[in-house]
Amino acid sequence: TPFRHIVSVPHKITPEAEEFFAQQLQHLKRALEEFFQVEITNNKLKENIKLYNKTRELFRKLYDFRKSGLPLISGTETMEIMQASMRMPRAEFNQQLERLLSALAQRQVPSNGRPRLMVVGSILDSPEFINSIESLGAIVVTDELCTGTRFWWNLTDTTLEPIEALAKRYLNHPPCARMRPFSLRMDFVMGLIKEFKVEGVIYEIIKFCDVYGHDKPVMKEKLEAAGIPVLELDLEYGMGGIGQIRTRVEAFL
């Protein structure tokens, strides 16, 4: 790979960690400028922070359509839109998502009392996995994924200097399993369950993703104590073993 640069990310959220992470982003900025022979100005950073904040605001509106008793968009469709956001030019994507939100407001969906599920766990970029769940009669109304809610949940502060603002945003967004203390992540999950009226959780782990495997027993215990049934699924990366997954999901439902 022509360009390589390692960014060290703290495991805790403290003022010292934020300062350290801001320094890491400054190192990355200088490395990019030197390698690509460009200047990354504060004005350009501010413009793009506003552009990406717009995406996050639009995603929140999209997820709001999933809160009602009759969600107007499925989990499969949401995952497809999320993937598009990671591939398309950002300004063009925002325009398309705004058009979609206007169309969704007019959408009619049948009432069929599907169980409302939430997917928690390792990185997931497979709409087919979500579809395999929803095709059995459930609907995924939210998630706790780095390719889902944690991707857009909080905005970058536009009143701070750009590097400081980016460091605070990316270190303080809803934490993944590598961050400590665990209670931060648990509180976020419980808040989503209440906000989206979740009736069951699917905790998926890509094989050998140790940080999520470590947290799973504790989260499962706390969710079940709160009356939320949990299905644990160990996955291959990709769609291997989909028949077994469908059988287990069907039994869970």
PDB file of C-alpha atoms in Angstrom:
ATOM      1  CA  THR A   1       0.000   0.000   0.000  1.00  0.00           C
ATOM      2  CA  PRO A   2       1.597   3.319  -1.028  1.00  0.00           C
ATOM      3  CA  PHE A   3       0.336   5.240   2.019  1.00  0.00           C
ATOM      4  CA  ARG A   4       0.338   3.757   5.516  1.00  0.00           C
ATOM      5  CA  HIS A   5      -0.249   5.535   8.806  1.00  0.00           C
ATOM      6  CA  ILE A   6      -1.289   4.069  12.149  1.00  0.00           C
ATOM      7  CA  VAL A   7      -3.598   6.085  14.430  1.00  0.00           C
ATOM      8  CA  SER A   8      -3.599   5.069  18.090  1.00  0.00           C
ATOM      9  CA  VAL A   9      -7.067   5.290  19.662  1.00  0.00           C
ATOM     10  CA  PRO A  10      -7.467   5.452  23.470  1.00  0.00           C
ATOM     11  CA  HIS A  11      -9.610   2.890  25.286  1.00  0.00           C
ATOM     12  CA  LYS A  12     -11.057   5.404  27.754  1.00  0.00           C
ATOM     13  CA  ILE A  13     -12.796   8.756  27.392  1.00  0.00           C
ATOM     14  CA  THR A  14     -10.999  11.341  29.510  1.00  0.00           C
ATOM     15  CA  PRO A  15      -9.693  14.885  28.890  1.00  0.00           C
ATOM     16  CA  GLU A  16      -6.190  13.415  28.599  1.00  0.00           C
ATOM     17  CA  ALA A  17      -7.414  10.865  26.058  1.00  0.00           C
ATOM     18  CA  GLU A  18      -9.080  13.597  23.987  1.00  0.00           C
ATOM     19  CA  GLU A  19      -5.855  15.627  23.961  1.00  0.00           C
ATOM     20  CA  PHE A  20      -3.827  12.557  22.956  1.00  0.00           C
ATOM     21  CA  PHE A  21      -6.279  11.643  20.189  1.00  0.00           C
ATOM     22  CA  ALA A  22      -6.239  15.201  18.831  1.00  0.00           C
ATOM     23  CA  GLN A  23      -2.444  14.910  18.586  1.00  0.00           C
ATOM     24  CA  GLN A  24      -2.881  11.633  16.699  1.00  0.00           C
ATOM     25  CA  LEU A  25      -5.186  13.352  14.202  1.00  0.00           C
ATOM     26  CA  GLN A  26      -2.664  16.158  13.765  1.00  0.00           C
ATOM     27  CA  HIS A  27      -0.001  13.545  12.933  1.00  0.00           C
ATOM     28  CA  LEU A  28      -2.390  11.965  10.414  1.00  0.00           C
ATOM     29  CA  LYS A  29      -3.138  15.362   8.842  1.00  0.00           C
ATOM     30  CA  ARG A  30       0.564  16.147   8.406  1.00  0.00           C
ATOM     31  CA  ALA A  31       1.258  12.681   6.979  1.00  0.00           C
ATOM     32  CA  LEU A  32      -1.546  13.067   4.439  1.00  0.00           C
ATOM     33  CA  GLU A  33      -0.382  16.545   3.442  1.00  0.00           C
ATOM     34  CA  GLU A  34       3.196  15.373   2.964  1.00  0.00           C
ATOM     35  CA  PHE A  35       2.384  12.210   1.018  1.00  0.00           C
ATOM     36  CA  PHE A  36      -0.295  13.665  -1.271  1.00  0.00           C
ATOM     37  CA  GLN A  37       1.299  17.120  -1.569  1.00  0.00           C
ATOM     38  CA  VAL A  38      -1.860  18.943  -0.483  1.00  0.00           C
ATOM     39  CA  GLU A  39      -2.814  21.449   2.183  1.00  0.00           C
ATOM     40  CA  ILE A  40      -5.674  20.477   4.507  1.00  0.00           C
ATOM     41  CA  THR A  41      -6.948  23.861   5.689  1.00  0.00           C
ATOM     42  CA  ASN A  42      -9.183  24.583   8.653  1.00  0.00           C
ATOM     43  CA  ASN A  43     -11.767  26.115   6.319  1.00  0.00           C
ATOM     44  CA  LYS A  44     -11.958  22.928   4.259  1.00  0.00           C
ATOM     45  CA  LEU A  45     -12.235  20.819   7.407  1.00  0.00           C
ATOM     46  CA  LYS A  46     -15.060  23.042   8.670  1.00  0.00           C
ATOM     47  CA  GLU A  47     -16.916  22.728   5.350  1.00  0.00           C
ATOM     48  CA  ASN A  48     -16.704  18.957   5.432  1.00  0.00           C
ATOM     49  CA  ILE A  49     -17.674  18.746   9.102  1.00  0.00           C
ATOM     50  CA  LYS A  50     -20.903  20.564   8.188  1.00  0.00           C
ATOM     51  CA  LEU A  51     -21.418  18.234   5.221  1.00  0.00           C
ATOM     52  CA  TYR A  52     -21.020  15.096   7.347  1.00  0.00           C
ATOM     53  CA  ASN A  53     -23.132  16.550  10.163  1.00  0.00           C
ATOM     54  CA  LYS A  54     -25.887  16.967   7.578  1.00  0.00           C
ATOM     55  CA  THR A  55     -25.629  13.251   6.788  1.00  0.00           C
ATOM     56  CA  ARG A  56     -25.957  12.393  10.477  1.00  0.00           C
ATOM     57  CA  GLU A  57     -29.033  14.594  10.847  1.00  0.00           C
ATOM     58  CA  LEU A  58     -30.621  12.890   7.830  1.00  0.00           C
ATOM     59  CA  PHE A  59     -29.844   9.435   9.216  1.00  0.00           C
ATOM     60  CA  ARG A  60     -31.544  10.350  12.480  1.00  0.00           C
ATOM     61  CA  LYS A  61     -34.664  11.258  10.508  1.00  0.00           C
ATOM     62  CA  LEU A  62     -34.398   7.960   8.629  1.00  0.00           C
ATOM     63  CA  TYR A  63     -34.201   5.978  11.874  1.00  0.00           C
ATOM     64  CA  ASP A  64     -37.154   7.957  13.253  1.00  0.00           C
ATOM     65  CA  PHE A  65     -39.290   6.237  10.594  1.00  0.00           C
ATOM     66  CA  ARG A  66     -38.477   2.939  12.336  1.00  0.00           C
ATOM     67  CA  LYS A  67     -39.781   3.962  15.773  1.00  0.00           C
ATOM     68  CA  SER A  68     -43.490   3.785  15.043  1.00  0.00           C
ATOM     69  CA  GLY A  69     -45.707   0.746  15.453  1.00  0.00           C
ATOM     70  CA  LEU A  70     -45.567   0.422  11.643  1.00  0.00           C
ATOM     71  CA  PRO A  71     -41.949   1.114  10.641  1.00  0.00           C
ATOM     72  CA  LEU A  72     -41.880   2.716   7.193  1.00  0.00           C
ATOM     73  CA  ILE A  73     -38.514   1.215   6.252  1.00  0.00           C
ATOM     74  CA  SER A  74     -37.013  -2.193   6.899  1.00  0.00           C
ATOM     75  CA  GLY A  75     -33.681  -3.005   8.493  1.00  0.00           C
ATOM     76  CA  THR A  76     -32.499  -4.486   5.188  1.00  0.00           C
ATOM     77  CA  GLU A  77     -33.241  -1.274   3.285  1.00  0.00           C
ATOM     78  CA  THR A  78     -31.586   0.786   6.029  1.00  0.00           C
ATOM     79  CA  MET A  79     -28.394  -1.282   5.800  1.00  0.00           C
ATOM     80  CA  GLU A  80     -28.343  -0.815   2.006  1.00  0.00           C
ATOM     81  CA  ILE A  81     -28.669   2.958   2.454  1.00  0.00           C
ATOM     82  CA  MET A  82     -25.912   2.924   5.069  1.00  0.00           C
ATOM     83  CA  GLN A  83     -23.597   1.136   2.645  1.00  0.00           C
ATOM     84  CA  ALA A  84     -24.408   3.645  -0.095  1.00  0.00           C
ATOM     85  CA  SER A  85     -23.331   6.459   2.244  1.00  0.00           C
ATOM     86  CA  MET A  86     -19.884   4.872   2.513  1.00  0.00           C
ATOM     87  CA  ARG A  87     -19.435   4.639  -1.269  1.00  0.00           C
ATOM     88  CA  MET A  88     -21.046   7.731  -2.772  1.00  0.00           C
ATOM     89  CA  PRO A  89     -19.750  11.317  -2.859  1.00  0.00           C
ATOM     90  CA  ARG A  90     -21.118  12.846   0.329  1.00  0.00           C
ATOM     91  CA  ALA A  91     -22.971  15.831  -1.145  1.00  0.00           C
ATOM     92  CA  GLU A  92     -24.693  13.641  -3.743  1.00  0.00           C
ATOM     93  CA  PHE A  93     -25.644  11.096  -1.099  1.00  0.00           C
ATOM     94  CA  ASN A  94     -27.219  13.782   1.092  1.00  0.00           C
ATOM     95  CA  GLN A  95     -29.378  14.950  -1.816  1.00  0.00           C
ATOM     96  CA  GLN A  96     -30.557  11.404  -2.550  1.00  0.00           C
ATOM     97  CA  LEU A  97     -31.304  10.697   1.117  1.00  0.00           C
ATOM     98  CA  GLU A  98     -33.370  13.878   1.398  1.00  0.00           C
ATOM     99  CA  ARG A  99     -35.429  12.727  -1.602  1.00  0.00           C
ATOM    100  CA  LEU A 100     -35.907   9.324  -0.007  1.00  0.00           C
ATOM    101  CA  LEU A 101     -37.072  10.822   3.295  1.00  0.00           C
ATOM    102  CA  SER A 102     -39.724  12.843   1.451  1.00  0.00           C
ATOM    103  CA  ALA A 103     -40.930   9.698  -0.330  1.00  0.00           C
ATOM    104  CA  LEU A 104     -40.966   7.605   2.870  1.00  0.00           C
ATOM    105  CA  ALA A 105     -43.396  10.021   4.509  1.00  0.00           C
ATOM    106  CA  GLN A 106     -45.976   8.929   1.903  1.00  0.00           C
ATOM    107  CA  ARG A 107     -45.242   5.208   2.155  1.00  0.00           C
ATOM    108  CA  GLN A 108     -47.935   2.727   3.143  1.00  0.00           C
ATOM    109  CA  VAL A 109     -46.973  -0.495   4.922  1.00  0.00           C
ATOM    110  CA  PRO A 110     -49.200  -3.401   6.002  1.00  0.00           C
ATOM    111  CA  SER A 111     -49.877  -4.072   9.670  1.00  0.00           C
ATOM    112  CA  ASN A 112     -48.762  -7.577  10.560  1.00  0.00           C
ATOM    113  CA  GLY A 113     -47.516  -7.401  14.155  1.00  0.00           C
ATOM    114  CA  ARG A 114     -43.945  -8.437  13.382  1.00  0.00           C
ATOM    115  CA  PRO A 115     -41.573  -8.855  16.365  1.00  0.00           C
ATOM    116  CA  ARG A 116     -39.351  -5.789  16.761  1.00  0.00           C
ATOM    117  CA  LEU A 117     -35.688  -6.779  16.905  1.00  0.00           C
ATOM    118  CA  MET A 118     -32.376  -5.028  17.433  1.00  0.00           C
ATOM    119  CA  VAL A 119     -29.015  -6.265  16.110  1.00  0.00           C
ATOM    120  CA  VAL A 120     -25.983  -5.791  18.367  1.00  0.00           C
ATOM    121  CA  GLY A 121     -22.355  -6.804  17.880  1.00  0.00           C
ATOM    122  CA  SER A 122     -19.421  -6.974  15.482  1.00  0.00           C
ATOM    123  CA  ILE A 123     -18.999  -4.975  12.302  1.00  0.00           C
ATOM    124  CA  LEU A 124     -21.769  -5.947   9.880  1.00  0.00           C
ATOM    125  CA  ASP A 125     -21.981  -4.908   6.232  1.00  0.00           C
ATOM    126  CA  SER A 126     -24.417  -7.538   4.967  1.00  0.00           C
ATOM    127  CA  PRO A 127     -27.973  -6.498   4.078  1.00  0.00           C
ATOM    128  CA  GLU A 128     -28.481 -10.190   3.233  1.00  0.00           C
ATOM    129  CA  PHE A 129     -27.998 -11.095   6.901  1.00  0.00           C
ATOM    130  CA  ILE A 130     -30.665  -8.603   7.969  1.00  0.00           C
ATOM    131  CA  ASN A 131     -32.943  -9.825   5.191  1.00  0.00           C
ATOM    132  CA  SER A 132     -32.560 -13.422   6.357  1.00  0.00           C
ATOM    133  CA  ILE A 133     -34.009 -12.306   9.709  1.00  0.00           C
ATOM    134  CA  GLU A 134     -36.798 -10.155   8.304  1.00  0.00           C
ATOM    135  CA  SER A 135     -37.853 -12.764   5.737  1.00  0.00           C
ATOM    136  CA  LEU A 136     -38.877 -14.990   8.654  1.00  0.00           C
ATOM    137  CA  GLY A 137     -41.464 -12.489   9.858  1.00  0.00           C
ATOM    138  CA  ALA A 138     -39.543 -10.107  12.135  1.00  0.00           C
ATOM    139  CA  ILE A 139     -38.440  -6.521  11.545  1.00  0.00           C
ATOM    140  CA  VAL A 140     -35.114  -5.035  12.619  1.00  0.00           C
ATOM    141  CA  VAL A 141     -36.007  -1.594  13.963  1.00  0.00           C
ATOM    142  CA  THR A 142     -32.567  -0.480  15.175  1.00  0.00           C
ATOM    143  CA  ASP A 143     -29.017  -1.601  15.835  1.00  0.00           C
ATOM    144  CA  GLU A 144     -25.889  -0.979  17.875  1.00  0.00           C
ATOM    145  CA  LEU A 145     -23.340  -1.312  15.096  1.00  0.00           C
ATOM    146  CA  CYS A 146     -20.366   0.707  13.876  1.00  0.00           C
ATOM    147  CA  THR A 147     -22.061   0.421  10.467  1.00  0.00           C
ATOM    148  CA  GLY A 148     -25.331   1.661  11.971  1.00  0.00           C
ATOM    149  CA  THR A 149     -26.295   3.962  14.835  1.00  0.00           C
ATOM    150  CA  ARG A 150     -22.743   4.552  16.035  1.00  0.00           C
ATOM    151  CA  PHE A 151     -21.806   5.753  12.543  1.00  0.00           C
ATOM    152  CA  TRP A 152     -24.117   8.773  12.718  1.00  0.00           C
ATOM    153  CA  TRP A 153     -25.376   9.152  16.295  1.00  0.00           C
ATOM    154  CA  ASN A 154     -23.667  12.357  17.466  1.00  0.00           C
ATOM    155  CA  LEU A 155     -22.610  15.497  15.634  1.00  0.00           C
ATOM    156  CA  THR A 156     -19.205  17.148  15.421  1.00  0.00           C
ATOM    157  CA  ASP A 157     -19.093  20.422  17.354  1.00  0.00           C
ATOM    158  CA  THR A 158     -18.791  23.272  14.834  1.00  0.00           C
ATOM    159  CA  THR A 159     -17.796  25.849  17.490  1.00  0.00           C
ATOM    160  CA  LEU A 160     -14.399  24.251  18.195  1.00  0.00           C
ATOM    161  CA  GLU A 161     -11.228  24.125  16.157  1.00  0.00           C
ATOM    162  CA  PRO A 162     -11.686  21.334  13.572  1.00  0.00           C
ATOM    163  CA  ILE A 163      -9.069  18.857  14.854  1.00  0.00           C
ATOM    164  CA  GLU A 164     -10.203  19.278  18.461  1.00  0.00           C
ATOM    165  CA  ALA A 165     -13.845  18.882  17.376  1.00  0.00           C
ATOM    166  CA  LEU A 166     -13.111  15.720  15.377  1.00  0.00           C
ATOM    167  CA  ALA A 167     -11.147  14.196  18.257  1.00  0.00           C
ATOM    168  CA  LYS A 168     -13.999  14.835  20.685  1.00  0.00           C
ATOM    169  CA  ARG A 169     -16.644  13.521  18.301  1.00  0.00           C
ATOM    170  CA  TYR A 170     -14.933  10.270  17.350  1.00  0.00           C
ATOM    171  CA  LEU A 171     -13.778   9.493  20.881  1.00  0.00           C
ATOM    172  CA  ASN A 172     -17.112  10.354  22.507  1.00  0.00           C
ATOM    173  CA  HIS A 173     -19.573   8.773  20.097  1.00  0.00           C
ATOM    174  CA  PRO A 174     -21.496   5.715  21.413  1.00  0.00           C
ATOM    175  CA  PRO A 175     -18.717   3.291  22.339  1.00  0.00           C
ATOM    176  CA  CYS A 176     -17.905  -0.069  20.808  1.00  0.00           C
ATOM    177  CA  ALA A 177     -16.832  -3.080  22.851  1.00  0.00           C
ATOM    178  CA  ARG A 178     -13.169  -1.990  22.905  1.00  0.00           C
ATOM    179  CA  MET A 179     -13.985   1.095  24.993  1.00  0.00           C
ATOM    180  CA  ARG A 180     -14.200   1.216  28.779  1.00  0.00           C
ATOM    181  CA  PRO A 181     -16.120   1.375  31.024  1.00  0.00           C
ATOM    182  CA  PHE A 182     -18.621  -1.196  29.707  1.00  0.00           C
ATOM    183  CA  SER A 183     -21.483   0.701  31.370  1.00  0.00           C
ATOM    184  CA  LEU A 184     -21.333   3.397  28.650  1.00  0.00           C
ATOM    185  CA  ARG A 185     -22.180   0.885  25.943  1.00  0.00           C
ATOM    186  CA  MET A 186     -24.785  -0.869  28.069  1.00  0.00           C
ATOM    187  CA  ASP A 187     -26.556   2.421  28.780  1.00  0.00           C
ATOM    188  CA  PHE A 188     -26.606   3.229  25.045  1.00  0.00           C
ATOM    189  CA  VAL A 189     -28.115  -0.175  24.195  1.00  0.00           C
ATOM    190  CA  MET A 190     -30.791   0.130  26.880  1.00  0.00           C
ATOM    191  CA  GLY A 191     -31.655   3.611  25.643  1.00  0.00           C
ATOM    192  CA  LEU A 192     -32.145   2.306  22.087  1.00  0.00           C
ATOM    193  CA  ILE A 193     -34.328  -0.560  23.349  1.00  0.00           C
ATOM    194  CA  LYS A 194     -36.624   1.922  25.072  1.00  0.00           C
ATOM    195  CA  GLU A 195     -36.628   4.470  22.233  1.00  0.00           C
ATOM    196  CA  PHE A 196     -37.355   1.938  19.455  1.00  0.00           C
ATOM    197  CA  LYS A 197     -39.634  -0.358  21.512  1.00  0.00           C
ATOM    198  CA  VAL A 198     -37.363  -3.377  20.967  1.00  0.00           C
ATOM    199  CA  GLU A 199     -38.785  -6.787  21.893  1.00  0.00           C
ATOM    200  CA  GLY A 200     -35.714  -8.963  21.296  1.00  0.00           C
ATOM    201  CA  VAL A 201     -31.979  -8.648  20.621  1.00  0.00           C
ATOM    202  CA  ILE A 202     -29.782 -10.593  18.209  1.00  0.00           C
ATOM    203  CA  TYR A 203     -26.158 -10.446  19.390  1.00  0.00           C
ATOM    204  CA  GLU A 204     -23.939 -11.382  16.433  1.00  0.00           C
ATOM    205  CA  ILE A 205     -20.203 -11.936  16.619  1.00  0.00           C
ATOM    206  CA  ILE A 206     -17.836 -12.425  13.705  1.00  0.00           C
ATOM    207  CA  LYS A 207     -15.650 -15.390  14.649  1.00  0.00           C
ATOM    208  CA  PHE A 208     -12.499 -14.355  16.561  1.00  0.00           C
ATOM    209  CA  CYS A 209     -13.799 -10.832  17.232  1.00  0.00           C
ATOM    210  CA  ASP A 210     -12.626 -11.106  20.821  1.00  0.00           C
ATOM    211  CA  VAL A 211     -13.778  -7.771  22.229  1.00  0.00           C
ATOM    212  CA  TYR A 212     -17.423  -8.514  21.438  1.00  0.00           C
ATOM    213  CA  GLY A 213     -17.058 -12.089  22.646  1.00  0.00           C
ATOM    214  CA  HIS A 214     -15.750 -10.748  25.953  1.00  0.00           C
ATOM    215  CA  ASP A 215     -18.706  -8.388  26.457  1.00  0.00           C
ATOM    216  CA  LYS A 216     -21.435 -10.760  25.281  1.00  0.00           C
ATOM    217  CA  PRO A 217     -22.082 -12.745  28.522  1.00  0.00           C
ATOM    218  CA  VAL A 218     -22.392  -9.592  30.613  1.00  0.00           C
ATOM    219  CA  MET A 219     -24.711  -7.842  28.160  1.00  0.00           C
ATOM    220  CA  LYS A 220     -26.843 -10.975  27.707  1.00  0.00           C
ATOM    221  CA  GLU A 221     -27.275 -11.283  31.466  1.00  0.00           C
ATOM    222  CA  LYS A 222     -28.287  -7.643  31.867  1.00  0.00           C
ATOM    223  CA  LEU A 223     -30.685  -7.711  28.883  1.00  0.00           C
ATOM    224  CA  GLU A 224     -32.433 -10.873  30.063  1.00  0.00           C
ATOM    225  CA  ALA A 225     -32.687  -9.428  33.568  1.00  0.00           C
ATOM    226  CA  ALA A 226     -34.533  -6.495  31.951  1.00  0.00           C
ATOM    227  CA  GLY A 227     -36.932  -8.914  30.228  1.00  0.00           C
ATOM    228  CA  ILE A 228     -35.343  -8.720  26.766  1.00  0.00           C
ATOM    229  CA  PRO A 229     -34.746 -12.145  25.134  1.00  0.00           C
ATOM    230  CA  VAL A 230     -31.360 -12.535  23.416  1.00  0.00           C
ATOM    231  CA  LEU A 231     -30.230 -14.773  20.551  1.00  0.00           C
ATOM    232  CA  GLU A 232     -26.461 -15.270  20.236  1.00  0.00           C
ATOM    233  CA  LEU A 233     -25.097 -15.911  16.738  1.00  0.00           C
ATOM    234  CA  ASP A 234     -21.483 -16.677  15.812  1.00  0.00           C
ATOM    235  CA  LEU A 235     -20.945 -15.729  12.163  1.00  0.00           C
ATOM    236  CA  GLU A 236     -18.406 -16.250   9.443  1.00  0.00           C
ATOM    237  CA  TYR A 237     -17.502 -13.045   7.649  1.00  0.00           C
ATOM    238  CA  GLY A 238     -19.923 -13.122   4.725  1.00  0.00           C
ATOM    239  CA  MET A 239     -22.987 -15.349   4.405  1.00  0.00           C
ATOM    240  CA  GLY A 240     -21.519 -18.739   5.342  1.00  0.00           C
ATOM    241  CA  GLY A 241     -23.858 -20.953   7.384  1.00  0.00           C
ATOM    242  CA  ILE A 242     -26.956 -18.939   6.486  1.00  0.00           C
ATOM    243  CA  GLY A 243     -29.195 -22.020   6.660  1.00  0.00           C
ATOM    244  CA  GLN A 244     -28.241 -22.659  10.283  1.00  0.00           C
ATOM    245  CA  ILE A 245     -28.684 -18.969  11.100  1.00  0.00           C
ATOM    246  CA  ARG A 246     -32.212 -18.965   9.657  1.00  0.00           C
ATOM    247  CA  THR A 247     -33.123 -22.062  11.666  1.00  0.00           C
ATOM    248  CA  ARG A 248     -31.933 -20.485  14.911  1.00  0.00           C
ATOM    249  CA  VAL A 249     -33.648 -17.157  14.189  1.00  0.00           C
ATOM    250  CA  GLU A 250     -36.895 -18.944  13.356  1.00  0.00           C
ATOM    251  CA  ALA A 251     -36.762 -20.852  16.654  1.00  0.00           C
ATOM    252  CA  PHE A 252     -36.012 -17.589  18.495  1.00  0.00           C
ATOM    253  CA  LEU A 253     -39.022 -15.872  16.948  1.00  0.00           C
TER     254      LEU A 253
END
